PDB file of C-alpha atoms in Angstrom:
ATOM      1  CA  MET A 200       8.846  -6.441 -12.534  1.00  0.00           C
ATOM      2  CA  LYS A 201       6.908  -3.450 -11.514  1.00  0.00           C
ATOM      3  CA  LEU A 202       3.438  -3.370 -10.391  1.00  0.00           C
ATOM      4  CA  GLN A 203       0.519  -1.171 -11.495  1.00  0.00           C
ATOM      5  CA  ILE A 204      -1.160   0.647  -8.352  1.00  0.00           C
ATOM      6  CA  ASN A 205      -4.962   2.416  -8.015  1.00  0.00           C
ATOM      7  CA  LEU A 206      -4.315   5.601  -6.163  1.00  0.00           C
ATOM      8  CA  ARG A 207      -7.469   8.133  -5.066  1.00  0.00           C
ATOM      9  CA  LEU A 208      -6.446  11.151  -4.366  1.00  0.00           C
ATOM     10  CA  PRO A 209      -9.036  14.302  -3.195  1.00  0.00           C
ATOM     11  CA  GLN A 210      -9.743  17.319  -6.223  1.00  0.00           C
ATOM     12  CA  HIS A 211      -7.609  19.957  -4.297  1.00  0.00           C
ATOM     13  CA  LEU A 212      -4.490  16.864  -3.592  1.00  0.00           C
ATOM     14  CA  LYS A 213      -4.613  16.164  -7.382  1.00  0.00           C
ATOM     15  CA  LYS A 214      -4.271  19.682  -8.380  1.00  0.00           C
ATOM     16  CA  ALA A 215      -1.912  20.370  -6.646  1.00  0.00           C
ATOM     17  CA  ALA A 216       0.082  17.746  -6.834  1.00  0.00           C
ATOM     18  CA  GLU A 217       0.156  18.113 -10.830  1.00  0.00           C
ATOM     19  CA  LYS A 218       0.938  21.704  -9.995  1.00  0.00           C
ATOM     20  CA  TYR A 219       3.991  20.902  -8.956  1.00  0.00           C
ATOM     21  CA  VAL A 220       4.598  18.633 -11.851  1.00  0.00           C
ATOM     22  CA  ILE A 221       5.098  21.049 -14.409  1.00  0.00           C
ATOM     23  CA  THR A 222       6.791  23.540 -12.230  1.00  0.00           C
ATOM     24  CA  HIS A 223       9.719  20.561 -10.764  1.00  0.00           C
ATOM     25  CA  LYS A 224       9.345  19.453 -14.568  1.00  0.00           C
ATOM     26  CA  TYR A 225       8.788  15.614 -13.179  1.00  0.00           C
ATOM     27  CA  LYS A 226       7.406  13.664 -16.317  1.00  0.00           C
ATOM     28  CA  ASN A 227       4.216  12.752 -15.269  1.00  0.00           C
ATOM     29  CA  LEU A 228       2.204  12.532 -12.345  1.00  0.00           C
ATOM     30  CA  GLN A 229       3.465   8.752 -12.239  1.00  0.00           C
ATOM     31  CA  GLU A 230       7.140  10.146 -11.509  1.00  0.00           C
ATOM     32  CA  LEU A 231       6.274  12.310  -8.622  1.00  0.00           C
ATOM     33  CA  ALA A 232       4.435   9.889  -6.889  1.00  0.00           C
ATOM     34  CA  THR A 233       7.317   6.615  -7.552  1.00  0.00           C
ATOM     35  CA  GLU A 234       9.551   9.412  -6.110  1.00  0.00           C
ATOM     36  CA  ALA A 235       7.631  10.960  -3.510  1.00  0.00           C
ATOM     37  CA  ILE A 236       6.929   7.105  -1.908  1.00  0.00           C
ATOM     38  CA  ARG A 237      10.770   6.236  -2.832  1.00  0.00           C
ATOM     39  CA  GLU A 238      11.642   9.126  -0.173  1.00  0.00           C
ATOM     40  CA  LYS A 239       9.407   8.048   1.956  1.00  0.00           C
ATOM     41  CA  VAL A 240      10.772   4.286   1.938  1.00  0.00           C
ATOM     42  CA  MET A 241      13.870   5.208   2.473  1.00  0.00           C
ATOM     43  CA  GLU A 242      13.475   8.039   4.579  1.00  0.00           C
ATOM     44  CA  LYS A 243      13.119   5.410   6.784  1.00  0.00           C
ATOM     45  CA  ASN A 244      15.811   2.493   5.745  1.00  0.00           C
ATOM     46  CA  TYR A 245      18.295   5.424   6.099  1.00  0.00           C
ATOM     47  CA  ASP A 246      17.960   7.117   9.499  1.00  0.00           C
ATOM     48  CA  GLU A 247      17.861   3.226  10.723  1.00  0.00           C
ATOM     49  CA  ASN A 248      20.997   2.514   9.581  1.00  0.00           C
ATOM     50  CA  PHE A 249      23.414   5.509  10.225  1.00  0.00           C
ATOM     51  CA  SER A 250      24.388   7.852  13.898  1.00  0.00           C
ATOM     52  CA  ASP A 251      23.191  11.439  13.500  1.00  0.00           C
ATOM     53  CA  ARG A 252      27.101  12.094  13.581  1.00  0.00           C
ATOM     54  CA  GLU A 253      27.767   9.883  10.076  1.00  0.00           C
ATOM     55  CA  ILE A 254      24.569  12.092   8.840  1.00  0.00           C
ATOM     56  CA  GLU A 255      26.065  15.085   9.663  1.00  0.00           C
ATOM     57  CA  LEU A 256      30.120  13.729   8.520  1.00  0.00           C
ATOM     58  CA  ILE A 257      27.608  12.555   4.954  1.00  0.00           C
ATOM     59  CA  ASP A 258      26.495  15.880   4.709  1.00  0.00           C
ATOM     60  CA  SER A 259      30.031  17.570   5.208  1.00  0.00           C
ATOM     61  CA  LEU A 260      31.470  15.546   2.469  1.00  0.00           C
ATOM     62  CA  ILE A 261      28.611  15.922  -0.433  1.00  0.00           C
ATOM     63  CA  ASP A 262      29.358  19.631   0.742  1.00  0.00           C
ATOM     64  CA  VAL A 263      33.143  20.034   0.470  1.00  0.00           C
ATOM     65  CA  SER A 264      32.736  17.518  -2.020  1.00  0.00           C
ATOM     66  CA  ILE A 265      30.646  20.223  -3.952  1.00  0.00           C
ATOM     67  CA  LYS A 266      32.426  22.646  -3.420  1.00  0.00           C
ATOM     68  CA  LYS A 267      35.707  21.788  -5.050  1.00  0.00           C
ATOM     69  CA  SER A 268      34.721  19.356  -7.457  1.00  0.00           C
ATOM     70  CA  LYS A 269      35.891  16.547  -6.681  1.00  0.00           C
ATOM     71  CA  LEU A 270      32.487  14.516  -7.289  1.00  0.00           C
ATOM     72  CA  VAL A 271      33.298  10.805  -8.442  1.00  0.00           C
ATOM     73  CA  SER A 272      31.099   7.788  -9.464  1.00  0.00           C
ATOM     74  CA  LYS A 273      29.594   4.987  -7.163  1.00  0.00           C
ATOM     75  CA  GLU A 274      31.559   3.037  -8.533  1.00  0.00           C
ATOM     76  CA  GLU A 275      34.687   4.748  -7.518  1.00  0.00           C
ATOM     77  CA  LEU A 276      33.546   5.247  -4.311  1.00  0.00           C
ATOM     78  CA  PHE A 277      33.019   2.280  -3.479  1.00  0.00           C
ATOM     79  CA  LYS A 278      36.363   1.812  -5.028  1.00  0.00           C
ATOM     80  CA  ALA A 279      37.750   3.771  -2.450  1.00  0.00           C
ATOM     81  CA  LEU A 280      35.557   2.817   0.094  1.00  0.00           C
ATOM     82  CA  LYS A 281      37.314  -0.932  -0.352  1.00  0.00           C
TER      83      LYS A 281
END
């Protein structure tokens, strides 16, 4: 179930966010706010769950996978990791 919140912003921040929505091709301000909140929340969880070395290894794996065009679906990745 999705909940609705009201958000008050200073005028200059709202204008900057609206410009960001347009230049980065978001559907609307709500989509930008949702992504920003998700990133902040997940960033904290991400940092608590992985060591710096694990994060480096994950980043390296992603870089190599992209360069070699060897990207797989989430399901394939989880299957390989089991």
